[in-house]
Amino acid sequence: MTAAGICAHRLTIVTGHYGTGKTEFAVNLALSLAAEGARVALADLDNVNPYFRPRERKALLDRAGIRLIATSQTCLDADIPAIPAELLTVLEDRSLRGVLDIGGDPAGARALARFQPKILGEDYQLLYVLNANRPEVRTPEAAVSCLRAIEETSGLACSALVNNTHLCGETTPEDIRRGAALAEAVSQRTGVPVLCHTAETRLLPGLTGLDAPVFPITIHMKKPWE
């Protein structure tokens, strides 16, 4: 599946419980959009419980021609709980394709609430990233509860689900298939469709027959000690 197939809308808001890999997905999505010829801005708005942050890959994003919007770019280790004013550029410049990486829980989603009226006036989608290996959201009930809380806090409705089930370098096709089952269960309970599954290229041969397309990703985000 291409990035254009995932991003049928101008703005793509990526959310999900922390640890699901939503930042990795957001970075891969932005890079793929840029490779397909789009003008892309990636907004790093995850200021609550951040672990991986897009700004850690600023050099990579710069080389791809992607505009990075973050609260602090001069000090990568500083997490400032504020929304950068540049976010308005993404919301208002309709020649840009915007990817917004927001906080992975209702507290993080609150960052979008003040912009809700403007976002509702734009062509947007909100994607909820699932990882069946995260204890907090490994059951359909827990995943749905988190999703609904994010919707309530942000004032935005979820458009689609992304199965990003992984165990970092130890991920197997079986992990992704288990995530696909979780995503289907969440979809049945909410009526929100499954947009895609993600997988490293090495895993693609073992992922035939899934009910949604696979979006190939490359691991760019590294643990602090790597």
Short mmCIF file of C-alpha atoms in Angstrom, two decimals, residues 13-214:
data_model
loop_
_atom_site.label_atom_id
_atom_site.label_comp_id
_atom_site.label_asym_id
_atom_site.label_seq_id
_atom_site.Cartn_x
_atom_site.Cartn_y
_atom_site.Cartn_z
CA ILE A 13 -3.61 12.91 12.54
CA VAL A 14 -1.87 9.91 14.11
CA THR A 15 -2.84 8.87 17.61
CA GLY A 16 -2.89 5.77 19.79
CA HIS A 17 -1.74 4.62 23.21
CA TYR A 18 1.90 5.38 23.96
CA GLY A 19 4.21 2.55 22.96
CA THR A 20 2.09 1.45 20.01
CA GLY A 21 4.64 2.75 17.50
CA LYS A 22 2.57 5.67 16.25
CA THR A 23 5.64 7.90 15.91
CA GLU A 24 7.42 5.31 13.77
CA PHE A 25 4.29 5.08 11.63
CA ALA A 26 4.02 8.88 11.35
CA VAL A 27 7.67 9.23 10.30
CA ASN A 28 7.36 6.46 7.70
CA LEU A 29 4.16 7.99 6.37
CA ALA A 30 5.74 11.43 6.01
CA LEU A 31 8.82 10.00 4.29
CA SER A 32 6.71 7.95 1.89
CA LEU A 33 4.52 10.93 1.00
CA ALA A 34 7.62 13.02 0.29
CA ALA A 35 9.09 10.22 -1.86
CA GLU A 36 5.86 10.23 -3.87
CA GLY A 37 6.33 13.93 -4.62
CA ALA A 38 4.18 15.69 -2.01
CA ARG A 39 5.16 18.79 -0.03
CA VAL A 40 5.05 17.44 3.51
CA ALA A 41 5.09 18.87 7.02
CA LEU A 42 5.41 16.60 10.06
CA ALA A 43 4.19 18.09 13.34
CA ASP A 44 5.67 16.60 16.53
CA LEU A 45 2.88 17.30 19.03
CA ASP A 46 3.50 14.39 21.41
CA ASN A 47 4.29 16.33 24.59
CA VAL A 48 2.80 13.88 27.10
CA ASN A 49 4.71 10.67 27.92
CA PRO A 50 7.00 11.10 24.90
CA TYR A 51 9.50 8.33 24.27
CA PHE A 52 10.24 8.40 20.57
CA ARG A 53 9.98 11.84 18.98
CA PRO A 54 10.08 12.74 15.27
CA ARG A 55 12.51 15.57 15.97
CA GLU A 56 15.14 12.95 16.85
CA ARG A 57 15.25 12.22 13.10
CA LYS A 58 15.37 15.84 11.97
CA ALA A 59 18.40 15.26 9.71
CA LEU A 60 16.62 12.40 7.93
CA LEU A 61 13.47 14.48 7.51
CA ASP A 62 15.48 17.47 6.26
CA ARG A 63 17.13 15.33 3.58
CA ALA A 64 13.70 14.22 2.40
CA GLY A 65 12.52 17.84 2.19
CA ILE A 66 10.03 17.41 5.04
CA ARG A 67 9.27 20.42 7.20
CA LEU A 68 9.48 19.45 10.87
CA ILE A 69 7.32 21.38 13.33
CA ALA A 70 8.17 20.80 16.99
CA THR A 71 8.12 22.61 20.32
CA SER A 72 11.90 22.49 20.67
CA GLN A 73 14.41 21.82 17.92
CA THR A 74 17.43 23.47 19.47
CA CYS A 75 17.37 21.18 22.51
CA LEU A 76 16.22 17.73 21.47
CA ASP A 77 15.97 16.47 25.05
CA ALA A 78 13.64 19.26 26.20
CA ASP A 79 9.92 18.48 26.21
CA ILE A 80 7.95 21.71 26.33
CA PRO A 81 4.22 21.19 26.95
CA ALA A 82 3.12 23.76 24.39
CA ILE A 83 1.79 23.78 20.84
CA PRO A 84 4.17 25.43 18.35
CA ALA A 85 2.67 28.42 16.54
CA GLU A 86 3.90 26.93 13.25
CA LEU A 87 1.12 24.36 13.49
CA LEU A 88 -1.19 26.98 12.00
CA THR A 89 0.90 26.82 8.83
CA VAL A 90 0.02 23.14 8.40
CA LEU A 91 -3.65 23.80 9.06
CA GLU A 92 -3.91 26.79 6.73
CA ASP A 93 -1.49 26.07 3.85
CA ARG A 94 -3.49 23.75 1.64
CA SER A 95 -0.52 23.06 -0.62
CA LEU A 96 1.01 21.04 2.22
CA ARG A 97 0.27 17.45 3.20
CA GLY A 98 0.34 17.44 6.99
CA VAL A 99 1.12 14.50 9.28
CA LEU A 100 0.42 15.25 12.96
CA ASP A 101 1.89 12.95 15.63
CA ILE A 102 -0.14 13.65 18.78
CA GLY A 103 -0.05 12.32 22.33
CA GLY A 104 -0.97 8.72 22.92
CA ASP A 105 -3.69 9.15 25.51
CA PRO A 106 -6.56 11.56 26.29
CA ALA A 107 -4.17 13.98 28.02
CA GLY A 108 -2.02 14.12 24.91
CA ALA A 109 -5.04 14.44 22.63
CA ARG A 110 -6.05 17.56 24.56
CA ALA A 111 -3.37 19.39 22.58
CA LEU A 112 -5.65 19.27 19.53
CA ALA A 113 -8.79 20.43 21.27
CA ARG A 114 -8.07 24.15 20.83
CA PHE A 115 -7.67 23.63 17.06
CA GLN A 116 -10.74 21.43 16.69
CA PRO A 117 -12.93 24.02 14.89
CA LYS A 118 -10.19 24.72 12.33
CA ILE A 119 -9.41 21.03 11.80
CA LEU A 120 -13.09 20.26 11.24
CA GLY A 121 -13.04 22.78 8.39
CA GLU A 122 -10.16 20.97 6.67
CA ASP A 123 -9.84 17.69 4.79
CA TYR A 124 -8.55 15.46 7.60
CA GLN A 125 -8.48 11.94 8.94
CA LEU A 126 -7.68 10.70 12.43
CA LEU A 127 -5.92 7.34 12.53
CA TYR A 128 -5.85 5.23 15.69
CA VAL A 129 -2.75 3.03 15.90
CA LEU A 130 -3.06 -0.37 17.60
CA ASN A 131 -0.38 -2.67 18.99
CA ALA A 132 -1.67 -5.94 20.43
CA ASN A 133 1.56 -6.33 22.41
CA ARG A 134 0.87 -3.24 24.55
CA PRO A 135 -0.63 -4.48 27.85
CA GLU A 136 -2.81 -1.38 28.27
CA VAL A 137 -4.67 -1.89 24.98
CA ARG A 138 -4.25 -5.57 24.12
CA THR A 139 -7.96 -6.36 24.55
CA PRO A 140 -10.73 -4.98 22.33
CA GLU A 141 -12.45 -3.45 25.36
CA ALA A 142 -9.34 -1.58 26.50
CA ALA A 143 -8.49 -0.43 22.98
CA VAL A 144 -12.01 0.87 22.39
CA SER A 145 -12.01 2.67 25.74
CA CYS A 146 -8.77 4.47 24.87
CA LEU A 147 -10.07 5.35 21.41
CA ARG A 148 -13.32 6.81 22.71
CA ALA A 149 -11.49 8.83 25.36
CA ILE A 150 -9.20 10.34 22.72
CA GLU A 151 -12.21 11.21 20.56
CA GLU A 152 -14.03 12.82 23.48
CA THR A 153 -11.02 14.88 24.52
CA SER A 154 -10.01 16.05 21.05
CA GLY A 155 -13.53 16.57 19.72
CA LEU A 156 -12.53 14.64 16.58
CA ALA A 157 -13.93 11.35 15.29
CA CYS A 158 -11.65 8.46 14.42
CA SER A 159 -11.56 7.75 10.68
CA ALA A 160 -9.68 4.44 10.55
CA LEU A 161 -7.56 1.92 12.44
CA VAL A 162 -3.91 1.01 11.79
CA ASN A 163 -2.58 -2.32 13.03
CA ASN A 164 1.03 -1.61 14.02
CA THR A 165 1.55 -4.65 16.24
CA HIS A 166 5.26 -5.26 16.79
CA LEU A 167 7.95 -6.43 19.17
CA CYS A 168 10.67 -4.23 17.71
CA GLY A 169 13.35 -6.42 16.09
CA GLU A 170 11.68 -9.61 17.33
CA THR A 171 8.42 -9.04 15.45
CA THR A 172 7.05 -12.05 13.57
CA PRO A 173 4.21 -12.42 11.06
CA GLU A 174 2.25 -14.11 13.84
CA ASP A 175 2.44 -10.92 15.92
CA ILE A 176 1.00 -8.90 13.07
CA ARG A 177 -1.76 -11.43 12.45
CA ARG A 178 -2.68 -11.30 16.14
CA GLY A 179 -2.84 -7.53 15.82
CA ALA A 180 -5.06 -7.92 12.77
CA ALA A 181 -7.51 -9.92 14.87
CA LEU A 182 -7.50 -7.19 17.53
CA ALA A 183 -8.05 -4.49 14.91
CA GLU A 184 -10.98 -6.43 13.43
CA ALA A 185 -12.54 -6.82 16.87
CA VAL A 186 -12.18 -3.08 17.55
CA SER A 187 -13.63 -2.34 14.12
CA GLN A 188 -16.66 -4.51 14.78
CA ARG A 189 -17.31 -2.77 18.11
CA THR A 190 -16.88 0.77 16.79
CA GLY A 191 -17.76 0.68 13.10
CA VAL A 192 -14.35 2.24 12.35
CA PRO A 193 -12.68 0.47 9.38
CA VAL A 194 -9.21 -1.07 9.39
CA LEU A 195 -7.11 1.00 6.99
CA CYS A 196 -3.91 -1.04 6.89
CA HIS A 197 -1.39 -3.22 8.67
CA THR A 198 2.28 -2.21 8.96
CA ALA A 199 5.29 -4.46 8.62
CA GLU A 200 8.97 -4.34 7.86
CA THR A 201 9.75 -5.52 4.34
CA ARG A 202 11.39 -8.70 5.66
CA LEU A 203 8.03 -9.83 7.05
CA LEU A 204 5.91 -9.27 3.94
CA PRO A 205 6.16 -12.84 2.51
CA GLY A 206 4.42 -14.19 5.62
CA LEU A 207 1.52 -11.75 5.52
CA THR A 208 -0.59 -12.85 2.58
CA GLY A 209 -4.35 -13.10 2.96
CA LEU A 210 -4.88 -10.25 5.45
CA ASP A 211 -8.16 -8.37 5.29
CA ALA A 212 -6.49 -4.98 4.67
CA PRO A 213 -3.41 -3.84 2.72
CA VAL A 214 0.07 -3.88 4.26
#
